[in-house]
Coordinates of C-alpha atoms in Angstrom, one line a residue:
M1 CA -193.5 154.6 108.7
P2 CA -193.5 155.8 112.3
L3 CA -194.8 153.5 115.0
P4 CA -198.5 154.4 115.6
V5 CA -198.9 155.8 119.1
Q6 CA -202.0 156.9 121.0
R7 CA -201.7 159.6 123.8
A8 CA -204.0 159.8 126.9
E9 CA -204.5 163.3 128.3
P10 CA -206.1 164.2 131.7
A11 CA -209.8 163.3 132.3
P12 CA -212.0 166.0 133.8
V13 CA -211.9 166.6 137.5
P14 CA -215.1 165.2 139.0
A15 CA -217.7 167.5 140.5
T16 CA -217.2 165.6 143.8
A17 CA -213.7 166.9 144.2
T18 CA -211.9 170.2 144.5
Q19 CA -208.6 170.4 142.8
F20 CA -205.6 172.3 144.4
M21 CA -202.2 173.1 143.0
V22 CA -200.1 172.2 146.1
A23 CA -196.5 173.7 146.2
M24 CA -193.6 171.5 147.1
R25 CA -190.5 172.8 148.8
D26 CA -188.9 173.6 145.6
G27 CA -191.9 175.5 144.2
V28 CA -193.1 172.8 141.9
R29 CA -196.9 172.4 142.1
L30 CA -198.7 169.1 142.2
A31 CA -202.4 168.7 141.1
T32 CA -204.3 167.4 144.2
D33 CA -208.0 166.5 144.4
V34 CA -209.7 166.7 147.8
H35 CA -212.8 164.7 148.4
L36 CA -215.0 165.4 151.5
P37 CA -218.1 163.6 152.7
S38 CA -221.3 165.1 151.2
D39 CA -222.7 165.8 154.6
H40 CA -219.4 167.2 155.9
D41 CA -220.3 169.6 158.8
G42 CA -216.9 171.1 159.3
R43 CA -215.5 168.4 161.7
P44 CA -211.8 167.6 161.3
L45 CA -211.4 164.3 159.5
P46 CA -208.7 161.7 159.2
T47 CA -207.4 161.6 155.7
A48 CA -206.7 158.7 153.2
L49 CA -204.1 159.8 150.7
V50 CA -203.2 158.4 147.3
R51 CA -200.2 159.6 145.1
L52 CA -200.3 158.1 141.6
P53 CA -198.9 158.7 138.0
Y54 CA -201.8 157.3 136.0
D55 CA -204.1 160.4 136.0
K56 CA -206.0 160.9 139.2
N57 CA -209.2 161.4 137.3
S58 CA -209.0 158.6 134.8
R59 CA -211.4 155.8 134.4
Y60 CA -208.5 153.3 134.8
V61 CA -207.9 154.2 138.5
F62 CA -211.7 155.0 139.3
M63 CA -210.7 157.2 142.2
D64 CA -213.9 159.0 142.1
R65 CA -215.7 155.8 143.1
I66 CA -213.0 154.9 145.6
A67 CA -213.3 158.3 147.2
A68 CA -217.0 158.1 147.4
Y69 CA -216.7 154.7 149.3
L70 CA -214.2 156.1 151.7
T71 CA -215.8 159.5 152.4
A72 CA -219.0 157.6 153.3
R73 CA -217.0 155.9 156.0
G74 CA -215.8 159.1 157.5
Y75 CA -212.5 160.0 155.7
A76 CA -211.4 162.9 153.7
V77 CA -209.7 161.5 150.5
V78 CA -206.8 163.2 148.8
V79 CA -205.7 162.1 145.4
Q80 CA -202.6 163.6 143.7
D81 CA -200.9 163.3 140.3
V82 CA -197.2 162.7 141.2
R83 CA -194.6 165.2 140.0
G84 CA -194.3 165.4 136.2
K85 CA -197.5 163.5 135.4
F86 CA -200.7 164.8 133.9
R87 CA -201.8 168.0 135.7
S88 CA -198.7 168.2 138.0
E89 CA -195.7 170.3 137.2
G90 CA -192.0 169.3 137.3
E91 CA -189.6 166.6 136.0
T92 CA -191.1 163.3 134.7
M93 CA -188.8 160.9 136.4
P94 CA -190.2 157.9 138.6
F95 CA -189.1 157.4 142.2
V96 CA -186.6 160.1 142.7
H97 CA -188.9 162.9 144.1
E98 CA -191.4 160.7 145.9
P99 CA -189.9 160.9 149.5
D100 CA -189.8 164.7 149.6
D101 CA -193.1 165.2 147.6
G102 CA -194.8 162.6 149.9
Y103 CA -193.6 164.5 153.1
D104 CA -194.7 167.9 151.7
T105 CA -198.0 166.7 150.7
I106 CA -198.8 165.3 154.1
D107 CA -197.5 168.5 155.5
W108 CA -200.1 170.4 153.5
I109 CA -202.9 168.1 154.4
V110 CA -202.4 168.6 158.2
R111 CA -202.6 172.3 157.8
Q112 CA -206.1 172.3 156.2
E113 CA -209.1 173.0 158.4
W114 CA -210.8 169.8 157.4
S115 CA -207.8 167.6 158.6
D116 CA -207.6 166.2 162.1
G117 CA -203.8 165.7 161.6
R118 CA -203.9 161.9 160.9
V119 CA -203.1 160.5 157.6
G120 CA -203.1 157.0 156.1
M121 CA -201.9 156.1 152.6
F122 CA -203.2 153.3 150.4
G123 CA -203.1 152.2 146.8
D124 CA -201.7 149.8 144.2
S125 CA -198.4 149.2 142.3
Y126 CA -196.5 152.6 141.8
Y127 CA -198.9 154.2 144.3
G128 CA -197.9 151.6 146.8
A129 CA -194.3 152.5 146.2
T130 CA -195.1 156.2 146.9
Q131 CA -196.3 155.0 150.4
W132 CA -193.0 153.6 151.2
A133 CA -191.3 156.7 149.9
A134 CA -193.4 158.8 152.2
A135 CA -192.8 156.4 155.1
S136 CA -189.1 156.8 154.5
A137 CA -189.3 160.6 155.0
G138 CA -190.8 160.1 158.4
H139 CA -193.6 162.6 158.7
P140 CA -195.2 162.2 162.1
A141 CA -198.8 162.6 160.8
L142 CA -198.4 159.5 158.7
R143 CA -200.1 156.9 160.9
A144 CA -200.4 153.8 158.7
I145 CA -199.9 152.6 155.1
A146 CA -201.6 149.9 153.1
P147 CA -199.6 149.2 150.0
R148 CA -201.2 146.8 147.4
V149 CA -199.5 144.6 144.7
T150 CA -196.2 146.4 145.2
G151 CA -193.1 146.4 147.3
A152 CA -190.8 148.9 149.1
D153 CA -188.1 148.2 146.5
G154 CA -190.5 146.5 144.1
I155 CA -190.9 148.7 141.0
R156 CA -187.5 150.5 140.8
P157 CA -185.7 150.0 137.5
D158 CA -183.3 147.4 139.2
H159 CA -186.4 145.3 140.1
W160 CA -186.9 144.6 136.4
R161 CA -183.7 142.5 136.4
H162 CA -183.6 139.4 138.6
D163 CA -180.4 137.4 138.6
G164 CA -179.4 138.7 135.1
I165 CA -182.9 138.3 133.6
V166 CA -184.6 141.5 132.5
Q167 CA -188.4 141.8 132.4
L168 CA -188.9 143.4 129.0
F169 CA -192.3 144.7 130.0
G170 CA -190.5 146.9 132.5
A171 CA -188.9 148.9 129.7
L172 CA -192.2 149.1 127.9
Y173 CA -194.0 150.3 131.1
F174 CA -191.5 153.2 131.3
A175 CA -192.1 154.2 127.8
A176 CA -195.8 154.1 128.2
Y177 CA -196.0 156.1 131.5
W178 CA -192.7 157.9 132.1
T179 CA -191.7 159.6 128.8
D180 CA -193.4 162.7 129.7
R181 CA -196.5 163.9 131.6
W182 CA -198.9 161.8 129.4
A183 CA -199.6 158.1 128.9
Y184 CA -199.1 156.2 125.6
E185 CA -200.3 153.1 123.9
F186 CA -198.4 151.4 121.2
T187 CA -197.6 147.9 119.8
P188 CA -193.9 147.6 119.3
D189 CA -192.3 145.4 116.7
L190 CA -190.4 143.1 119.0
S191 CA -189.2 141.0 116.0
R192 CA -186.5 143.7 115.3
R193 CA -182.9 142.9 116.1
P194 CA -181.2 144.2 117.9
L195 CA -184.0 144.7 120.4
G196 CA -182.6 148.1 121.2
D197 CA -183.7 149.2 117.8
A198 CA -187.3 148.4 118.8
M199 CA -186.9 150.6 121.8
D200 CA -185.6 153.5 119.5
E201 CA -188.7 153.0 117.2
I202 CA -190.9 153.4 120.3
A203 CA -189.2 156.6 121.3
E204 CA -189.4 157.9 117.6
G205 CA -193.1 157.2 117.6
I206 CA -193.7 159.1 120.9
G207 CA -191.5 161.9 119.9
S208 CA -189.0 161.7 122.8
R209 CA -187.0 159.1 124.8
P210 CA -187.8 158.4 128.4
A211 CA -185.1 159.8 130.7
V212 CA -185.6 156.7 133.0
W213 CA -184.4 154.4 130.2
E214 CA -180.9 155.7 130.9
T215 CA -181.1 153.6 134.0
C216 CA -182.2 150.3 132.3
I217 CA -181.2 150.2 128.6
P218 CA -178.7 148.8 127.7
E219 CA -177.4 148.4 131.3
I220 CA -179.4 148.6 134.5
R221 CA -178.2 151.2 136.9
T222 CA -179.9 151.9 140.2
L223 CA -181.7 155.3 140.6
P224 CA -180.9 157.2 143.8
A225 CA -181.9 155.3 146.9
F226 CA -184.2 156.7 149.6
P227 CA -182.4 159.9 150.6
Y228 CA -183.5 159.6 154.3
G229 CA -182.6 155.9 154.6
H230 CA -184.6 152.8 153.8
P231 CA -188.2 152.9 155.3
F232 CA -187.5 149.7 157.2
D233 CA -184.8 151.4 159.2
G234 CA -187.1 154.4 160.1
R235 CA -190.0 154.8 162.6
P236 CA -192.1 151.6 162.7
L237 CA -195.5 152.0 161.1
P238 CA -198.6 149.8 160.9
V239 CA -198.6 148.2 157.5
L240 CA -201.3 146.2 155.7
H241 CA -199.3 144.4 153.1
Q242 CA -201.7 143.5 150.3
A243 CA -200.8 141.0 147.6
G244 CA -202.3 138.7 145.0
W245 CA -201.4 135.1 144.3
F246 CA -201.5 135.7 140.6
D247 CA -199.8 139.1 140.8
N248 CA -196.5 139.7 139.1
C249 CA -195.4 141.6 142.1
L250 CA -196.2 139.0 144.6
Q251 CA -192.6 138.3 145.8
P252 CA -191.8 141.9 146.8
S253 CA -195.0 142.1 148.9
I254 CA -194.3 138.9 150.6
N255 CA -190.6 139.8 151.2
D256 CA -191.7 143.1 152.8
W257 CA -194.0 141.4 155.1
A258 CA -191.6 138.7 156.1
E259 CA -188.7 141.2 156.7
L260 CA -190.8 143.5 158.9
A261 CA -192.5 140.7 160.7
S262 CA -189.0 139.5 161.9
R263 CA -188.0 143.0 163.2
S264 CA -189.1 143.5 166.9
G265 CA -190.2 147.2 166.6
W266 CA -192.2 146.5 163.4
A267 CA -193.5 142.9 164.0
P268 CA -196.6 143.9 166.2
L269 CA -197.8 146.3 163.6
Q270 CA -197.6 144.1 160.5
Y271 CA -200.6 142.5 158.7
L272 CA -200.6 140.3 155.6
H273 CA -203.6 140.0 153.2
V274 CA -203.3 138.0 150.1
D275 CA -206.2 137.6 147.7
S276 CA -206.6 135.3 144.7
I277 CA -206.1 138.3 142.3
D278 CA -203.7 139.4 139.6
H279 CA -202.2 142.9 139.4
E280 CA -205.2 144.5 138.0
G281 CA -207.6 143.1 140.6
Y282 CA -209.3 140.2 138.6
H283 CA -210.3 137.3 140.9
L284 CA -209.8 133.6 140.5
D285 CA -213.5 133.1 141.4
D286 CA -214.6 135.0 138.3
V287 CA -212.4 133.0 135.8
P288 CA -213.2 133.0 132.9
V289 CA -214.1 136.6 133.3
P290 CA -217.3 137.4 131.4
P291 CA -217.7 140.9 129.9
E292 CA -220.2 142.0 132.5
L293 CA -217.6 141.4 135.3
D294 CA -214.8 143.2 133.5
H295 CA -214.0 146.3 135.6
A296 CA -211.8 147.7 132.9
T297 CA -214.8 148.4 130.9
E298 CA -218.0 148.1 133.0
D299 CA -218.9 150.6 135.8
A300 CA -221.2 148.0 137.5
A301 CA -218.2 145.6 137.8
V302 CA -216.2 148.4 139.5
E303 CA -218.9 148.9 142.2
R304 CA -219.0 145.1 142.6
I305 CA -215.3 144.9 143.5
L306 CA -215.1 147.9 145.8
P307 CA -215.9 146.2 149.0
R308 CA -213.4 143.3 148.5
H309 CA -210.9 145.9 147.5
L310 CA -211.5 148.5 150.2
D311 CA -213.1 146.9 153.2
P312 CA -209.8 145.5 154.6
V313 CA -208.2 148.9 154.2
V314 CA -211.2 150.7 156.0
A315 CA -210.9 148.1 158.9
F316 CA -207.2 148.7 159.2
F317 CA -207.5 152.5 158.9
D318 CA -210.2 152.5 161.5
V319 CA -207.9 151.1 164.1
Y320 CA -204.6 152.8 163.1
V321 CA -205.7 156.2 161.6
K322 CA -209.1 156.9 163.2
E323 CA -207.8 155.1 166.3
E324 CA -211.1 153.5 166.9
G325 CA -211.3 149.7 167.6
D326 CA -208.9 147.2 168.9
P327 CA -205.9 146.0 166.8
A328 CA -206.7 142.5 168.1
S329 CA -209.8 142.6 165.9
L330 CA -207.6 142.6 162.8
P331 CA -206.4 139.1 161.5
R332 CA -202.6 139.0 161.5
V333 CA -202.7 136.9 158.3
R334 CA -205.7 136.7 155.9
W335 CA -205.7 134.9 152.6
H336 CA -208.0 133.7 150.0
H337 CA -207.4 130.1 149.4
G338 CA -208.0 129.3 145.8
H339 CA -211.2 127.3 145.2
V340 CA -211.9 127.2 149.0
G341 CA -212.3 130.9 150.2
D342 CA -211.1 133.3 152.8
R343 CA -209.0 132.0 155.7
T344 CA -207.1 133.6 158.6
A345 CA -204.1 132.6 160.7
G346 CA -201.7 134.0 163.1
S347 CA -198.7 133.4 160.7
W348 CA -197.7 132.6 157.3
P349 CA -197.3 129.8 156.3
P350 CA -200.2 128.8 158.5
P351 CA -199.6 126.5 161.5
G352 CA -199.3 122.9 160.5
A353 CA -197.7 123.6 157.2
R354 CA -195.1 121.1 156.0
T355 CA -193.0 120.5 153.0
L356 CA -194.0 118.0 150.2
R357 CA -191.0 117.1 148.0
L358 CA -191.7 116.0 144.4
H359 CA -188.8 114.5 142.4
L360 CA -188.3 114.8 138.7
S361 CA -187.9 111.5 137.1
E362 CA -188.5 109.7 133.8
A363 CA -186.4 112.5 132.3
P364 CA -186.1 111.0 128.9
K365 CA -189.8 111.5 128.4
A366 CA -189.6 115.2 129.4
A367 CA -189.6 116.6 125.8
V368 CA -191.9 113.8 124.3
D369 CA -195.4 115.2 124.9
E370 CA -197.4 117.5 127.2
R371 CA -197.2 115.3 130.1
G372 CA -193.5 114.6 129.8
G373 CA -191.7 113.1 132.7
L374 CA -192.9 112.2 136.2
L375 CA -193.2 114.4 139.3
G376 CA -193.4 112.0 142.1
T377 CA -192.7 111.5 145.8
E378 CA -189.9 108.8 145.0
P379 CA -186.6 109.8 143.6
P380 CA -185.6 108.2 140.4
T381 CA -183.6 105.0 140.4
G382 CA -180.3 105.7 138.7
E383 CA -179.1 108.8 137.0
Q384 CA -181.1 110.3 134.2
S385 CA -181.0 113.4 132.0
A386 CA -182.9 115.4 129.5
T387 CA -181.6 118.1 127.0
W388 CA -183.4 121.0 125.5
A389 CA -182.3 123.6 123.0
H390 CA -182.5 127.5 123.2
D391 CA -182.7 129.1 119.8
P392 CA -182.7 132.9 119.9
A393 CA -184.4 132.8 116.4
E394 CA -187.2 130.5 117.6
L395 CA -188.0 131.7 121.2
V396 CA -190.6 130.1 123.4
P397 CA -193.5 132.6 123.3
S398 CA -195.2 134.2 126.2
L399 CA -198.8 133.2 125.6
L400 CA -199.8 135.6 128.3
E401 CA -199.7 139.0 126.5
D402 CA -200.3 141.1 129.6
S403 CA -198.6 139.8 132.7
F404 CA -200.5 142.3 134.9
S405 CA -203.8 140.7 133.9
A406 CA -203.1 137.0 134.3
L407 CA -206.6 136.0 135.5
R408 CA -208.4 138.3 133.0
H409 CA -206.8 136.3 130.2
H410 CA -206.3 133.0 132.1
V411 CA -204.2 131.5 129.2
D412 CA -204.1 127.7 128.6
E413 CA -200.4 127.1 128.3
S414 CA -200.7 123.4 127.3
A415 CA -199.8 124.2 123.7
L416 CA -196.2 125.2 124.8
H417 CA -195.8 121.7 126.3
R418 CA -195.7 120.0 122.8
R419 CA -192.5 121.9 121.9
S420 CA -189.2 120.1 121.9
D421 CA -187.5 123.1 123.6
V422 CA -189.8 122.9 126.7
L423 CA -189.4 120.1 129.2
T424 CA -192.4 119.1 131.3
F425 CA -192.8 116.9 134.4
S426 CA -196.3 116.0 135.7
T427 CA -197.8 114.3 138.7
E428 CA -200.5 111.8 138.3
P429 CA -204.0 113.3 138.8
F430 CA -204.7 113.7 142.5
A431 CA -207.4 111.6 144.0
E432 CA -207.8 114.0 147.1
P433 CA -207.5 117.7 147.3
L434 CA -203.9 119.0 147.6
D435 CA -203.8 122.4 149.5
L436 CA -200.8 124.7 148.8
A437 CA -200.1 127.2 151.5
G438 CA -196.7 128.8 151.5
P439 CA -193.5 129.0 149.5
V440 CA -192.8 126.9 146.4
R441 CA -189.2 126.2 145.6
A442 CA -187.1 124.0 143.3
T443 CA -183.6 122.7 143.1
L444 CA -182.5 121.6 139.7
T445 CA -179.2 120.2 138.5
V446 CA -178.8 122.0 135.2
G447 CA -176.1 123.2 132.8
T448 CA -175.5 124.7 129.4
D449 CA -173.0 124.4 126.6
G450 CA -173.1 128.2 126.1
P451 CA -171.5 130.8 128.0
G452 CA -174.6 131.0 130.2
A453 CA -178.4 130.5 129.9
H454 CA -181.7 131.5 131.3
V455 CA -184.0 128.9 133.0
Y456 CA -187.7 129.6 133.4
L457 CA -189.9 127.5 135.6
K458 CA -193.6 127.5 135.7
L459 CA -195.8 125.3 137.9
L460 CA -199.2 124.7 136.5
D461 CA -202.6 123.3 137.5
V462 CA -203.6 120.8 134.8
S463 CA -207.4 120.2 134.4
P464 CA -208.9 116.9 133.4
D465 CA -209.5 118.3 130.0
G466 CA -205.8 118.8 129.5
S467 CA -205.8 122.6 129.8
A468 CA -202.9 123.9 132.0
H469 CA -202.8 127.3 133.9
V470 CA -199.8 128.9 135.7
L471 CA -200.0 129.0 139.5
V472 CA -196.5 130.2 140.3
R473 CA -193.3 130.9 138.4
G474 CA -189.6 131.6 138.8
Q475 CA -186.5 132.1 136.8
R476 CA -182.8 132.6 137.1
S477 CA -179.6 132.6 135.0
I478 CA -177.1 129.7 135.1
P479 CA -173.4 129.9 134.2
G480 CA -171.9 127.9 131.4
G481 CA -170.7 124.4 132.2
P482 CA -171.9 120.9 133.2
P483 CA -175.0 120.4 135.2
A484 CA -174.8 121.9 138.8
P485 CA -177.4 122.5 141.4
A486 CA -179.4 125.7 141.0
D487 CA -182.0 126.9 143.4
F488 CA -185.3 128.5 142.2
D489 CA -187.8 130.6 144.2
L490 CA -191.3 130.3 142.7
T491 CA -193.0 132.7 145.1
H492 CA -195.9 131.5 147.3
A493 CA -199.2 129.9 146.7
G494 CA -202.6 129.6 148.5
Y495 CA -204.5 127.2 146.5
R496 CA -206.4 124.0 146.3
V497 CA -205.5 121.5 143.6
R498 CA -208.8 119.8 143.1
P499 CA -209.3 116.0 142.7
G500 CA -208.7 114.9 139.1
H501 CA -206.3 117.7 138.5
A502 CA -202.5 117.3 138.2
L503 CA -199.4 119.6 138.7
R504 CA -197.0 120.1 135.9
L505 CA -193.5 121.7 136.0
H506 CA -192.5 123.6 132.7
I507 CA -188.8 124.2 132.1
A508 CA -187.5 126.3 129.2
S509 CA -184.8 128.9 128.4
S510 CA -186.9 131.7 127.0
D511 CA -190.3 133.4 127.7
F512 CA -190.5 136.1 125.1
P513 CA -191.6 138.9 125.0
M514 CA -192.2 138.9 128.8
Y515 CA -188.4 138.6 129.4
L516 CA -185.5 139.8 127.4
P517 CA -184.0 136.7 125.7
H518 CA -180.5 135.4 126.2
P519 CA -178.5 135.7 122.9
G520 CA -176.7 132.4 123.6
T521 CA -173.4 134.4 123.5
E522 CA -171.7 136.9 125.8
E523 CA -173.3 139.9 124.0
N524 CA -175.6 142.4 125.8
P525 CA -179.0 141.1 124.9
W526 CA -180.3 144.6 123.9
L527 CA -177.5 145.0 121.4
A528 CA -177.3 141.4 120.0
S529 CA -178.2 141.2 116.3
A530 CA -178.0 137.4 116.0
G531 CA -177.7 134.7 118.6
K532 CA -176.4 131.2 118.9
V533 CA -178.2 128.0 119.6
T534 CA -177.2 126.4 122.9
A535 CA -178.1 123.2 124.6
Q536 CA -179.2 122.9 128.2
T537 CA -179.1 119.6 130.1
L538 CA -181.1 118.7 133.2
A539 CA -179.7 115.8 135.3
T540 CA -181.6 113.9 138.0
G541 CA -181.1 110.8 140.0
G542 CA -178.3 109.4 142.1
D543 CA -176.4 112.3 143.8
R544 CA -177.9 114.8 141.3
T545 CA -180.8 116.6 142.9
S546 CA -183.8 117.8 140.8
C547 CA -186.9 118.3 142.8
L548 CA -189.8 120.6 143.6
S549 CA -190.7 121.6 147.2
L550 CA -194.3 122.5 147.9
T551 CA -195.6 123.9 151.2
V552 CA -198.8 122.1 152.0
V553 CA -201.4 121.9 154.8
D554 CA -203.9 119.3 155.6
T555 CA -207.3 119.8 154.0
E556 CA -209.1 119.5 157.4
S557 CA -207.3 122.6 158.7
L558 CA -209.0 124.7 156.0
S559 CA -212.5 123.5 156.7

């Protein structure tokens, strides 16, 4: 029986917008909504532009509400379906056309009678990537961008692979949104082997195969790069880098800010704002999210989140697009410190930050129970080791079904810590608050008796009731052979571990179906029909380093 698939088609254009079919340089026309203030008197206005692939009129992106918020603050708002999506014409292929189409759209805007010739771009995820694409094309009317939960290189197909590990949800994303002009919902049978057959079943259910899969299944190949050069090498622009501590695209956002803050021409124009949100905008303060605060379903919840979502953008655009106000009024770094509140600083990590190193010890206990071994400030006395298995037929499950909505689901991961194929190391409960503010890294001495292996790390906040929730995570592949040092980047945190809580490090060799599993052999994981059980070894103590490095600040500095 074919895989059941639901198709989403365009929602109606709202009465508050006028749709135009805007011609690009090759004649392809893109569906473009223009929203003007209700009391517009003909004065030229600065423009806020959004280019997205998710249906500009859908309830999911609620652009009508966002446009109302921004037009009330003196902006024209232009929202466009990118090429090949929903009402727009042309080839359905992500990334490739965005630099030229972004340039041509801005060029069309500045020729309209309601435009004052100044444009800013904003938006999330893929419509953050379209901002970087437009920036790379260098239109002089583009005055500032405010990408959110994204990265300049963050959602290209080669991003879905990190050090040999493939994010399986990336392939599912391309099927859902980049097969053709529509969007699709489906529940694939990921128990099938080889997993490439499950992808074929999705294509059969939809009725065609996404062209972009040719760049990521079974081998990842890079799509054409920015044709006019990387945006970082072009004209410096003011950028408000917006990220979320619980977002699966946090690292690209932080990397973009750090890179541009290190470049002399760009540095004075860079601003970082990190909130305690996931990719879909759910906030730590609302966990567990009650139905009435779920903006995926409740209109009142959408109105509630708009100020937090848009006010930083408005303040930034007022300075750099409207050219009203003093750049010094904008905080260089603003972050929401989990369980504390909003804070500002002149740099990230904030002044006074230091490294706290926690060593992995009591390794023989690591697979005994939830608590496992010890994370402590003192290194273990003598050499210790712990071994765990990777069985491709019994994978460690991804309890979080949707990695884009980590806080909406806020999964308790403690059940995984009873498995013999998961190692854990925990601190004692903290008597005083511990404030994390900066990068989290680990160095483990690990090896495998297979040709290679994946190693997945999660750092969790363990509550007094025993529930455990992920704060940060990182993963990498290791080569076959005896234990050797391996470095892990677990992104960044801005978070208070409250008194009575503990930290726990989770170590495993699979996280399925979030990540494509290692077959335990040298086969391509998309094509492997069966795998082989392998054993991984963690070594610690003596001259074998296994430790977690946290960036912390004094609690008094956050008061």
